PDB file of C-alpha atoms in Angstrom:
ATOM      1  CA  UNK J  23       9.118 -14.236   7.119  1.00 46.00           C
ATOM      2  CA  UNK J  24      11.465 -12.858   9.771  1.00 50.00           C
ATOM      3  CA  UNK J  25      15.259 -13.265   9.879  1.00 52.00           C
ATOM      4  CA  UNK J  26      18.397 -11.958   8.417  1.00 59.00           C
ATOM      5  CA  UNK J  27      18.070 -10.629   4.882  1.00 70.00           C
ATOM      6  CA  UNK J  28      20.607 -10.939   2.053  1.00 81.00           C
ATOM      7  CA  UNK J  29      22.073  -7.587   0.976  1.00 85.00           C
ATOM      8  CA  UNK J  30      23.239  -8.926  -2.428  1.00 88.00           C
ATOM      9  CA  UNK J  31      19.785 -10.321  -3.119  1.00 91.00           C
ATOM     10  CA  UNK J  32      18.208  -7.022  -2.102  1.00 89.00           C
ATOM     11  CA  UNK J  33      20.368  -5.106  -4.570  1.00 92.00           C
ATOM     12  CA  UNK J  34      19.355  -7.408  -7.383  1.00 94.00           C
ATOM     13  CA  UNK J  35      15.643  -7.046  -6.548  1.00 91.00           C
ATOM     14  CA  UNK J  36      16.064  -3.300  -6.301  1.00 90.00           C
ATOM     15  CA  UNK J  37      17.317  -3.260  -9.851  1.00 93.00           C
ATOM     16  CA  UNK J  38      14.481  -5.423 -11.115  1.00 91.00           C
ATOM     17  CA  UNK J  39      11.924  -3.245  -9.343  1.00 87.00           C
ATOM     18  CA  UNK J  40      13.534  -0.066 -10.740  1.00 89.00           C
ATOM     19  CA  UNK J  41      13.329  -1.487 -14.288  1.00 90.00           C
ATOM     20  CA  UNK J  42       9.629  -2.273 -13.699  1.00 85.00           C
ATOM     21  CA  UNK J  43       8.831   1.429 -13.239  1.00 80.00           C
ATOM     22  CA  UNK J  44       7.716   3.334 -16.278  1.00 70.00           C
ATOM     23  CA  UNK J  45      10.550   5.537 -17.551  1.00 63.00           C
ATOM     24  CA  UNK J  46       9.815   6.386 -21.208  1.00 63.00           C
ATOM     25  CA  UNK J  47      11.563   3.427 -22.746  1.00 71.00           C
ATOM     26  CA  UNK J  48      14.042   2.136 -20.165  1.00 82.00           C
ATOM     27  CA  UNK J  49      16.759   3.191 -17.742  1.00 90.00           C
ATOM     28  CA  UNK J  50      20.347   4.034 -18.567  1.00 91.00           C
ATOM     29  CA  UNK J  51      23.204   2.350 -16.718  1.00 93.00           C
ATOM     30  CA  UNK J  52      24.079   5.598 -14.970  1.00 92.00           C
ATOM     31  CA  UNK J  53      20.457   6.017 -13.878  1.00 90.00           C
ATOM     32  CA  UNK J  54      20.401   2.600 -12.266  1.00 93.00           C
ATOM     33  CA  UNK J  55      23.673   3.188 -10.421  1.00 93.00           C
ATOM     34  CA  UNK J  56      22.701   6.676  -9.247  1.00 92.00           C
ATOM     35  CA  UNK J  57      19.112   5.994  -8.160  1.00 90.00           C
ATOM     36  CA  UNK J  58      20.050   2.859  -6.225  1.00 92.00           C
ATOM     37  CA  UNK J  59      23.330   4.110  -4.801  1.00 92.00           C
ATOM     38  CA  UNK J  60      25.335   1.271  -6.426  1.00 93.00           C
ATOM     39  CA  UNK J  61      28.919   1.361  -7.445  1.00 93.00           C
ATOM     40  CA  UNK J  62      29.467   1.091 -11.235  1.00 93.00           C
ATOM     41  CA  UNK J  63      31.053  -2.333 -10.761  1.00 94.00           C
ATOM     42  CA  UNK J  64      28.072  -3.658  -8.820  1.00 94.00           C
ATOM     43  CA  UNK J  65      25.551  -2.163 -11.169  1.00 94.00           C
ATOM     44  CA  UNK J  66      27.350  -3.613 -14.183  1.00 94.00           C
ATOM     45  CA  UNK J  67      27.530  -7.112 -12.648  1.00 95.00           C
ATOM     46  CA  UNK J  68      23.880  -7.149 -11.736  1.00 95.00           C
ATOM     47  CA  UNK J  69      22.694  -5.785 -15.103  1.00 95.00           C
ATOM     48  CA  UNK J  70      24.856  -8.207 -17.076  1.00 94.00           C
ATOM     49  CA  UNK J  71      23.566 -11.151 -15.071  1.00 95.00           C
ATOM     50  CA  UNK J  72      19.981 -10.055 -15.517  1.00 94.00           C
ATOM     51  CA  UNK J  73      20.494  -9.684 -19.243  1.00 95.00           C
ATOM     52  CA  UNK J  74      22.220 -13.069 -19.550  1.00 94.00           C
ATOM     53  CA  UNK J  75      19.267 -14.720 -17.742  1.00 94.00           C
ATOM     54  CA  UNK J  76      16.572 -12.837 -19.718  1.00 93.00           C
ATOM     55  CA  UNK J  77      15.361 -10.767 -16.786  1.00 93.00           C
ATOM     56  CA  UNK J  78      16.548  -7.602 -18.515  1.00 94.00           C
ATOM     57  CA  UNK J  79      17.358  -6.398 -22.007  1.00 94.00           C
ATOM     58  CA  UNK J  80      19.551  -3.602 -23.327  1.00 93.00           C
ATOM     59  CA  UNK J  81      18.636  -1.566 -26.378  1.00 91.00           C
ATOM     60  CA  UNK J  82      21.634  -1.472 -28.667  1.00 89.00           C
ATOM     61  CA  UNK J  83      20.805   2.026 -29.918  1.00 89.00           C
ATOM     62  CA  UNK J  84      19.621   3.878 -26.810  1.00 90.00           C
ATOM     63  CA  UNK J  85      21.738   1.793 -24.419  1.00 91.00           C
ATOM     64  CA  UNK J  86      18.750   1.705 -22.085  1.00 92.00           C
ATOM     65  CA  UNK J  87      17.837  -1.301 -19.960  1.00 94.00           C
ATOM     66  CA  UNK J  88      14.285  -2.661 -19.617  1.00 92.00           C
ATOM     67  CA  UNK J  89      12.558  -5.806 -18.423  1.00 91.00           C
ATOM     68  CA  UNK J  90      13.280  -8.943 -20.348  1.00 92.00           C
ATOM     69  CA  UNK J  91      11.308 -11.899 -21.673  1.00 92.00           C
ATOM     70  CA  UNK J  92      11.802 -14.042 -18.559  1.00 92.00           C
ATOM     71  CA  UNK J  93       9.672 -11.584 -16.647  1.00 88.00           C
ATOM     72  CA  UNK J  94       6.892 -11.975 -19.158  1.00 86.00           C
ATOM     73  CA  UNK J  95       6.954 -15.748 -18.655  1.00 86.00           C
ATOM     74  CA  UNK J  96       6.756 -15.297 -14.911  1.00 85.00           C
ATOM     75  CA  UNK J  97       3.906 -12.806 -15.310  1.00 79.00           C
ATOM     76  CA  UNK J  98       1.978 -15.336 -17.344  1.00 76.00           C
ATOM     77  CA  UNK J  99       2.531 -17.950 -14.608  1.00 79.00           C
ATOM     78  CA  UNK J 100       1.488 -15.389 -12.018  1.00 74.00           C
ATOM     79  CA  UNK J 101      -1.961 -14.962 -13.608  1.00 69.00           C
ATOM     80  CA  UNK J 102      -2.491 -18.733 -13.185  1.00 73.00           C
ATOM     81  CA  UNK J 103      -1.065 -18.871  -9.649  1.00 73.00           C
ATOM     82  CA  UNK J 104      -3.039 -15.884  -8.418  1.00 76.00           C
ATOM     83  CA  UNK J 105      -6.343 -15.849 -10.228  1.00 78.00           C
ATOM     84  CA  UNK J 106      -7.945 -13.692  -7.470  1.00 82.00           C
ATOM     85  CA  UNK J 107      -5.777 -10.741  -8.603  1.00 83.00           C
ATOM     86  CA  UNK J 108      -7.586 -10.754 -12.039  1.00 86.00           C
ATOM     87  CA  UNK J 109     -10.887 -10.705 -10.216  1.00 90.00           C
ATOM     88  CA  UNK J 110      -9.597  -7.840  -8.031  1.00 92.00           C
ATOM     89  CA  UNK J 111      -8.588  -5.835 -11.083  1.00 92.00           C
ATOM     90  CA  UNK J 112     -12.056  -6.236 -12.572  1.00 94.00           C
ATOM     91  CA  UNK J 113     -13.494  -5.046  -9.268  1.00 95.00           C
ATOM     92  CA  UNK J 114     -11.466  -1.864  -9.168  1.00 95.00           C
ATOM     93  CA  UNK J 115     -12.406  -1.064 -12.752  1.00 95.00           C
ATOM     94  CA  UNK J 116     -16.076  -1.223 -11.784  1.00 96.00           C
ATOM     95  CA  UNK J 117     -15.343   0.663  -8.579  1.00 96.00           C
ATOM     96  CA  UNK J 118     -13.544   3.485 -10.425  1.00 95.00           C
ATOM     97  CA  UNK J 119     -16.473   3.703 -12.876  1.00 94.00           C
ATOM     98  CA  UNK J 120     -19.082   3.680 -10.053  1.00 95.00           C
ATOM     99  CA  UNK J 121     -17.362   6.267  -7.883  1.00 95.00           C
ATOM    100  CA  UNK J 122     -15.623   8.361 -10.524  1.00 93.00           C
ATOM    101  CA  UNK J 123     -12.460   8.156  -8.429  1.00 93.00           C
ATOM    102  CA  UNK J 124      -9.168   6.209  -8.880  1.00 93.00           C
ATOM    103  CA  UNK J 125      -9.237   2.740  -7.279  1.00 95.00           C
ATOM    104  CA  UNK J 126      -6.527   0.338  -6.166  1.00 94.00           C
ATOM    105  CA  UNK J 127      -5.624  -3.166  -4.937  1.00 94.00           C
ATOM    106  CA  UNK J 128      -3.184  -3.358  -2.010  1.00 94.00           C
ATOM    107  CA  UNK J 129      -1.545  -6.523  -0.638  1.00 93.00           C
ATOM    108  CA  UNK J 130       0.609  -7.094   2.391  1.00 93.00           C
ATOM    109  CA  UNK J 131       4.036  -8.665   2.073  1.00 88.00           C
ATOM    110  CA  UNK J 132       5.934  -8.903   5.331  1.00 86.00           C
ATOM    111  CA  UNK J 133       6.052  -5.500   6.953  1.00 87.00           C
ATOM    112  CA  UNK J 134       5.050  -3.664   3.790  1.00 88.00           C
ATOM    113  CA  UNK J 135       1.934  -2.923   1.820  1.00 92.00           C
ATOM    114  CA  UNK J 136       2.264  -3.108  -1.968  1.00 90.00           C
ATOM    115  CA  UNK J 137      -0.024  -1.521  -4.518  1.00 89.00           C
ATOM    116  CA  UNK J 138      -0.471  -4.358  -7.052  1.00 87.00           C
ATOM    117  CA  UNK J 139      -3.165  -2.835  -9.268  1.00 88.00           C
ATOM    118  CA  UNK J 140      -4.440   0.669  -9.977  1.00 90.00           C
ATOM    119  CA  UNK J 141      -7.327   1.949 -12.018  1.00 91.00           C
ATOM    120  CA  UNK J 142      -8.152   5.544 -13.031  1.00 90.00           C
ATOM    121  CA  UNK J 143     -11.632   6.385 -14.282  1.00 88.00           C
ATOM    122  CA  UNK J 144     -11.878   7.620 -17.864  1.00 82.00           C
ATOM    123  CA  UNK J 145     -11.400  11.337 -18.081  1.00 71.00           C
ATOM    124  CA  UNK J 146     -10.123  11.675 -14.496  1.00 68.00           C
ATOM    125  CA  UNK J 147      -7.280  14.150 -13.866  1.00 61.00           C
ATOM    126  CA  UNK J 148      -7.126  13.773 -10.083  1.00 57.00           C
ATOM    127  CA  UNK J 149      -3.540  13.436  -8.904  1.00 51.00           C
ATOM    128  CA  UNK J 150      -2.919  10.443  -6.611  1.00 54.00           C
ATOM    129  CA  UNK J 151       0.312   9.920  -4.688  1.00 47.00           C
ATOM    130  CA  UNK J 152       1.798   6.745  -6.165  1.00 51.00           C
ATOM    131  CA  UNK J 153       3.536   4.991  -3.308  1.00 51.00           C
ATOM    132  CA  UNK J 154       4.142   1.542  -4.708  1.00 73.00           C
ATOM    133  CA  UNK J 155       5.499   0.233  -1.388  1.00 79.00           C
ATOM    134  CA  UNK J 156       4.097   1.483   1.938  1.00 84.00           C
ATOM    135  CA  UNK J 157       5.363   0.564   5.418  1.00 85.00           C
ATOM    136  CA  UNK J 158       2.881  -1.629   7.298  1.00 90.00           C
ATOM    137  CA  UNK J 159       3.012   0.708  10.277  1.00 87.00           C
ATOM    138  CA  UNK J 160       0.873   3.586  11.544  1.00 86.00           C
ATOM    139  CA  UNK J 161      -0.490   5.732  10.008  1.00 83.00           C
ATOM    140  CA  UNK J 162      -0.624   3.287   7.030  1.00 88.00           C
ATOM    141  CA  UNK J 163      -2.544   0.028   6.800  1.00 92.00           C
ATOM    142  CA  UNK J 164      -5.522   0.548   9.102  1.00 93.00           C
ATOM    143  CA  UNK J 165      -7.778  -1.364   6.722  1.00 95.00           C
ATOM    144  CA  UNK J 166      -5.483  -4.317   7.058  1.00 96.00           C
ATOM    145  CA  UNK J 167      -4.606  -4.068  10.745  1.00 95.00           C
ATOM    146  CA  UNK J 168      -8.275  -3.792  11.849  1.00 95.00           C
ATOM    147  CA  UNK J 169      -8.834  -7.339  10.660  1.00 96.00           C
ATOM    148  CA  UNK J 170      -5.374  -8.713  11.596  1.00 94.00           C
ATOM    149  CA  UNK J 171      -4.752 -11.066  14.477  1.00 93.00           C
ATOM    150  CA  UNK J 172      -4.359  -9.481  17.969  1.00 94.00           C
ATOM    151  CA  UNK J 173      -0.608 -10.222  18.059  1.00 94.00           C
ATOM    152  CA  UNK J 174      -0.096  -8.724  14.569  1.00 94.00           C
ATOM    153  CA  UNK J 175      -2.174  -5.668  15.625  1.00 95.00           C
ATOM    154  CA  UNK J 176       0.081  -5.155  18.599  1.00 94.00           C
ATOM    155  CA  UNK J 177       3.164  -5.417  16.365  1.00 93.00           C
ATOM    156  CA  UNK J 178       1.703  -2.928  13.907  1.00 92.00           C
ATOM    157  CA  UNK J 179       0.913  -0.471  16.738  1.00 91.00           C
ATOM    158  CA  UNK J 180       4.318  -0.752  18.329  1.00 89.00           C
ATOM    159  CA  UNK J 181       6.052  -0.006  15.028  1.00 84.00           C
ATOM    160  CA  UNK J 182       4.724   3.529  14.983  1.00 78.00           C
ATOM    161  CA  UNK J 183       3.956   4.772  18.504  1.00 79.00           C
ATOM    162  CA  UNK J 184       7.453   5.389  19.941  1.00 71.00           C
ATOM    163  CA  UNK J 185       6.299   4.404  23.424  1.00 75.00           C
ATOM    164  CA  UNK J 186       3.382   6.861  23.448  1.00 80.00           C
ATOM    165  CA  UNK J 187       0.882   4.971  25.645  1.00 87.00           C
ATOM    166  CA  UNK J 188      -1.990   7.356  24.878  1.00 85.00           C
ATOM    167  CA  UNK J 189      -1.462   6.865  21.147  1.00 84.00           C
ATOM    168  CA  UNK J 190      -1.405   3.072  21.677  1.00 89.00           C
ATOM    169  CA  UNK J 191      -4.884   3.299  23.292  1.00 89.00           C
ATOM    170  CA  UNK J 192      -6.153   5.543  20.494  1.00 87.00           C
ATOM    171  CA  UNK J 193      -4.909   3.169  17.795  1.00 90.00           C
ATOM    172  CA  UNK J 194      -6.610   0.175  19.505  1.00 92.00           C
ATOM    173  CA  UNK J 195      -9.792   2.214  19.583  1.00 90.00           C
ATOM    174  CA  UNK J 196      -9.460   3.224  15.913  1.00 90.00           C
ATOM    175  CA  UNK J 197      -8.970  -0.476  14.867  1.00 93.00           C
ATOM    176  CA  UNK J 198     -12.062  -1.522  16.779  1.00 93.00           C
ATOM    177  CA  UNK J 199     -14.141   1.326  15.285  1.00 91.00           C
ATOM    178  CA  UNK J 200     -12.877   0.608  11.775  1.00 93.00           C
ATOM    179  CA  UNK J 201     -13.755  -3.051  12.025  1.00 94.00           C
ATOM    180  CA  UNK J 202     -17.217  -2.201  13.424  1.00 93.00           C
ATOM    181  CA  UNK J 203     -17.786   0.290  10.623  1.00 93.00           C
ATOM    182  CA  UNK J 204     -16.684  -2.239   7.993  1.00 95.00           C
ATOM    183  CA  UNK J 205     -14.226   0.018   6.153  1.00 96.00           C
ATOM    184  CA  UNK J 206     -11.408   2.447   6.769  1.00 94.00           C
ATOM    185  CA  UNK J 207     -11.395   6.169   5.998  1.00 93.00           C
ATOM    186  CA  UNK J 208      -7.935   7.651   5.340  1.00 89.00           C
ATOM    187  CA  UNK J 209      -7.960  11.378   6.015  1.00 82.00           C
ATOM    188  CA  UNK J 210      -4.390  12.048   4.884  1.00 72.00           C
ATOM    189  CA  UNK J 211      -3.910  14.160   1.754  1.00 66.00           C
ATOM    190  CA  UNK J 212      -1.411  12.722  -0.817  1.00 66.00           C
ATOM    191  CA  UNK J 213       1.131  15.314   0.189  1.00 67.00           C
ATOM    192  CA  UNK J 214       0.859  14.304   3.876  1.00 67.00           C
ATOM    193  CA  UNK J 215       1.094  10.673   2.944  1.00 67.00           C
ATOM    194  CA  UNK J 216       4.312  11.284   1.010  1.00 67.00           C
ATOM    195  CA  UNK J 217       5.774  13.151   4.025  1.00 67.00           C
ATOM    196  CA  UNK J 218       4.690  10.448   6.437  1.00 63.00           C
ATOM    197  CA  UNK J 219       6.210   7.823   4.222  1.00 64.00           C
ATOM    198  CA  UNK J 220       9.530   9.726   4.143  1.00 66.00           C
ATOM    199  CA  UNK J 221       9.524   9.931   7.981  1.00 62.00           C
ATOM    200  CA  UNK J 222       8.682   6.242   8.317  1.00 62.00           C
ATOM    201  CA  UNK J 223      11.588   5.156   6.114  1.00 63.00           C
ATOM    202  CA  UNK J 224      14.084   6.976   8.167  1.00 60.00           C
ATOM    203  CA  UNK J 225      16.077   4.330  10.048  1.00 52.00           C
ATOM    204  CA  UNK J 226      16.889   4.966  13.680  1.00 49.00           C
ATOM    205  CA  UNK J 227      20.255   3.426  12.968  1.00 54.00           C
ATOM    206  CA  UNK J 228      21.119   6.196  10.466  1.00 64.00           C
ATOM    207  CA  UNK J 229      19.512   9.099  12.252  1.00 64.00           C
ATOM    208  CA  UNK J 230      21.848  10.920  14.714  1.00 69.00           C
ATOM    209  CA  UNK J 231      20.949  10.165  18.294  1.00 65.00           C
ATOM    210  CA  UNK J 232      20.011  13.716  19.118  1.00 64.00           C
ATOM    211  CA  UNK J 233      17.452  13.690  16.288  1.00 65.00           C
ATOM    212  CA  UNK J 234      15.791  10.388  17.028  1.00 63.00           C
ATOM    213  CA  UNK J 235      13.286  11.940  19.393  1.00 63.00           C
ATOM    214  CA  UNK J 236      12.443  14.530  16.775  1.00 64.00           C
ATOM    215  CA  UNK J 237      11.784  11.821  14.201  1.00 64.00           C
ATOM    216  CA  UNK J 238       9.678   9.844  16.674  1.00 63.00           C
ATOM    217  CA  UNK J 239       7.600  12.898  17.482  1.00 64.00           C
ATOM    218  CA  UNK J 240       7.027  13.664  13.827  1.00 66.00           C
ATOM    219  CA  UNK J 241       5.869  10.043  13.287  1.00 64.00           C
ATOM    220  CA  UNK J 242       3.437  10.422  16.189  1.00 63.00           C
ATOM    221  CA  UNK J 243       2.100  13.719  14.750  1.00 66.00           C
ATOM    222  CA  UNK J 244       1.535  12.177  11.296  1.00 64.00           C
ATOM    223  CA  UNK J 245      -0.343   9.271  12.935  1.00 69.00           C
ATOM    224  CA  UNK J 246      -2.498  11.652  14.951  1.00 66.00           C
ATOM    225  CA  UNK J 247      -3.260  13.616  11.726  1.00 63.00           C
ATOM    226  CA  UNK J 248      -4.854  10.467  10.311  1.00 64.00           C
ATOM    227  CA  UNK J 249      -7.019   9.712  13.336  1.00 65.00           C
ATOM    228  CA  UNK J 250      -9.595  12.392  12.959  1.00 60.00           C
ATOM    229  CA  UNK J 251     -12.891  11.736  14.741  1.00 52.00           C
ATOM    230  CA  UNK J 252     -14.771  11.813  11.475  1.00 53.00           C
ATOM    231  CA  UNK J 253     -17.591   9.480  12.561  1.00 58.00           C
ATOM    232  CA  UNK J 254     -19.056  12.185  14.743  1.00 57.00           C
ATOM    233  CA  UNK J 255     -17.997  15.211  12.658  1.00 57.00           C
ATOM    234  CA  UNK J 256     -20.686  17.282  11.004  1.00 63.00           C
ATOM    235  CA  UNK J 257     -18.428  19.311   8.763  1.00 76.00           C
ATOM    236  CA  UNK J 258     -16.917  17.899   5.596  1.00 83.00           C
ATOM    237  CA  UNK J 259     -13.298  16.701   5.874  1.00 84.00           C
ATOM    238  CA  UNK J 260     -10.833  15.885   3.099  1.00 85.00           C
ATOM    239  CA  UNK J 261     -10.825  12.141   2.366  1.00 90.00           C
ATOM    240  CA  UNK J 262      -7.927  10.463   0.594  1.00 89.00           C
ATOM    241  CA  UNK J 263      -9.010   6.844   0.602  1.00 92.00           C
ATOM    242  CA  UNK J 264     -11.928   4.625   1.548  1.00 96.00           C
ATOM    243  CA  UNK J 265     -10.909   0.982   1.722  1.00 96.00           C
ATOM    244  CA  UNK J 266     -11.786  -2.427   3.121  1.00 97.00           C
ATOM    245  CA  UNK J 267     -10.340  -5.935   3.070  1.00 96.00           C
ATOM    246  CA  UNK J 268     -11.331  -9.028   1.197  1.00 95.00           C
ATOM    247  CA  UNK J 269     -10.972 -11.970   3.617  1.00 93.00           C
ATOM    248  CA  UNK J 270     -10.047 -15.575   2.821  1.00 88.00           C
ATOM    249  CA  UNK J 271     -11.843 -18.668   4.059  1.00 86.00           C
ATOM    250  CA  UNK J 272      -9.957 -18.438   7.399  1.00 88.00           C
ATOM    251  CA  UNK J 273     -10.918 -14.831   7.956  1.00 89.00           C
ATOM    252  CA  UNK J 274      -7.426 -13.469   7.170  1.00 91.00           C
ATOM    253  CA  UNK J 275      -6.887 -10.420   4.948  1.00 93.00           C
ATOM    254  CA  UNK J 276      -6.194 -11.501   1.390  1.00 92.00           C
ATOM    255  CA  UNK J 277      -5.975  -7.993  -0.113  1.00 94.00           C
ATOM    256  CA  UNK J 278      -7.567  -4.583   0.199  1.00 96.00           C
ATOM    257  CA  UNK J 279      -9.783  -2.784  -2.254  1.00 97.00           C
ATOM    258  CA  UNK J 280     -10.037   0.943  -2.068  1.00 96.00           C
ATOM    259  CA  UNK J 281     -10.881   4.104  -3.931  1.00 96.00           C
ATOM    260  CA  UNK J 282      -9.535   7.646  -3.633  1.00 93.00           C
ATOM    261  CA  UNK J 283     -12.121  10.433  -3.561  1.00 92.00           C
ATOM    262  CA  UNK J 284      -9.552  13.174  -2.846  1.00 87.00           C
ATOM    263  CA  UNK J 285     -12.205  15.664  -1.780  1.00 89.00           C
ATOM    264  CA  UNK J 286     -13.966  16.903   1.324  1.00 90.00           C
ATOM    265  CA  UNK J 287     -16.826  14.631   2.417  1.00 91.00           C
ATOM    266  CA  UNK J 288     -19.299  14.477   5.274  1.00 90.00           C
ATOM    267  CA  UNK J 289     -19.794  11.179   7.069  1.00 88.00           C
ATOM    268  CA  UNK J 290     -23.163  10.717   5.366  1.00 91.00           C
ATOM    269  CA  UNK J 291     -21.480  11.172   1.994  1.00 93.00           C
ATOM    270  CA  UNK J 292     -18.699   8.749   3.068  1.00 92.00           C
ATOM    271  CA  UNK J 293     -21.298   6.090   4.076  1.00 93.00           C
ATOM    272  CA  UNK J 294     -23.081   6.444   0.733  1.00 95.00           C
ATOM    273  CA  UNK J 295     -19.809   6.315  -1.239  1.00 95.00           C
ATOM    274  CA  UNK J 296     -18.762   3.151   0.641  1.00 96.00           C
ATOM    275  CA  UNK J 297     -21.741   1.164  -0.712  1.00 96.00           C
ATOM    276  CA  UNK J 298     -20.228   0.201  -4.069  1.00 97.00           C
ATOM    277  CA  UNK J 299     -16.943  -0.636  -2.365  1.00 97.00           C
ATOM    278  CA  UNK J 300     -18.627  -3.051   0.021  1.00 96.00           C
ATOM    279  CA  UNK J 301     -20.711  -4.569  -2.843  1.00 95.00           C
ATOM    280  CA  UNK J 302     -17.509  -5.239  -4.824  1.00 96.00           C
ATOM    281  CA  UNK J 303     -15.850  -6.842  -1.802  1.00 94.00           C
ATOM    282  CA  UNK J 304     -18.791  -9.163  -1.316  1.00 92.00           C
ATOM    283  CA  UNK J 305     -18.750  -9.887  -5.044  1.00 92.00           C
ATOM    284  CA  UNK J 306     -15.028 -10.703  -4.991  1.00 91.00           C
ATOM    285  CA  UNK J 307     -15.240 -12.799  -1.877  1.00 84.00           C
ATOM    286  CA  UNK J 308     -18.133 -14.756  -3.361  1.00 75.00           C
ATOM    287  CA  UNK J 309     -19.922 -14.883  -0.041  1.00 42.00           C
ATOM    288  CA  UNK J 310     -20.888 -12.617   2.827  1.00 41.00           C
ATOM    289  CA  UNK J 311     -18.121 -12.111   5.406  1.00 41.00           C
ATOM    290  CA  UNK J 312     -19.568 -12.598   8.899  1.00 40.00           C
ATOM    291  CA  UNK J 313     -17.221 -10.211  10.724  1.00 40.00           C
ATOM    292  CA  UNK J 314     -18.399  -7.193   8.728  1.00 42.00           C
ATOM    293  CA  UNK J 315     -21.942  -8.178   7.627  1.00 43.00           C
ATOM    294  CA  UNK J 316     -23.548  -5.950  10.200  1.00 43.00           C
ATOM    295  CA  UNK J 317     -21.681  -2.839   9.128  1.00 44.00           C
ATOM    296  CA  UNK J 318     -22.434  -3.580   5.442  1.00 46.00           C
ATOM    297  CA  UNK J 319     -26.064  -4.046   6.193  1.00 46.00           C
ATOM    298  CA  UNK J 320     -26.041  -0.669   7.969  1.00 46.00           C
ATOM    299  CA  UNK J 321     -24.263   1.004   5.080  1.00 46.00           C
ATOM    300  CA  UNK J 322     -26.693  -0.422   2.606  1.00 48.00           C
ATOM    301  CA  UNK J 323     -29.817   0.639   4.559  1.00 43.00           C
TER     302      UNK J 323
END
């Protein structure tokens, strides 16, 4: 939904989202104010209101704030309203077990991608960059954009190319290749993804005019780093994520399933590793998806 957002509402939601992050038993008042850049008066008003409405609780001994019982009621309702997410969670558990790599569920909300479920295989110690919210802009979200509508693809591309016409053409080619392949291969390491995320969140309104071109160029470089020509490469390249969408009955992306090998792989290894992912997507969808059947048949041959 596009339009003017509400700054007060955003501050309240920022507090709720902060409280939802694991922090060893809650967050102190000073932590909330500092991490969100709120004045003490604003932080106090929001936290008091949340506590009064049951969205938050305050431990009388530690003085820390945590999520309240109202959130639990909403979570219970959420399970009934979005049963597909339970199915998706089961899928990534099986996927993590089959691949030996962490697996995740990603959903799009507006111009962001949100990690809504994450599963780590038993005994795994592989570090994965945990970006709970990711901008839906290059270099992120290829697995979603490749199956998006043409107009949404154009919007996605324009959000990250800074007027670079050659990069626009490359991104259109990558989206077509990804859809033909049936899944996306993310070549960015967790460290690069964190850096790209930081660059993407820089607002052109807050960056000095003389630095905007530098930021735009950095964004272009990060995008280019994720557009390796892996399909024709013979050498092994580091792979961060292999992912593909689950489509609804209208052919729109409902959510994305993926797993995170975090190791160097050849294309033949990638094709083999994608098989359990594509099987899980067909299992979740409950039927074969015409737009990517051919690529799945090829991957399974």
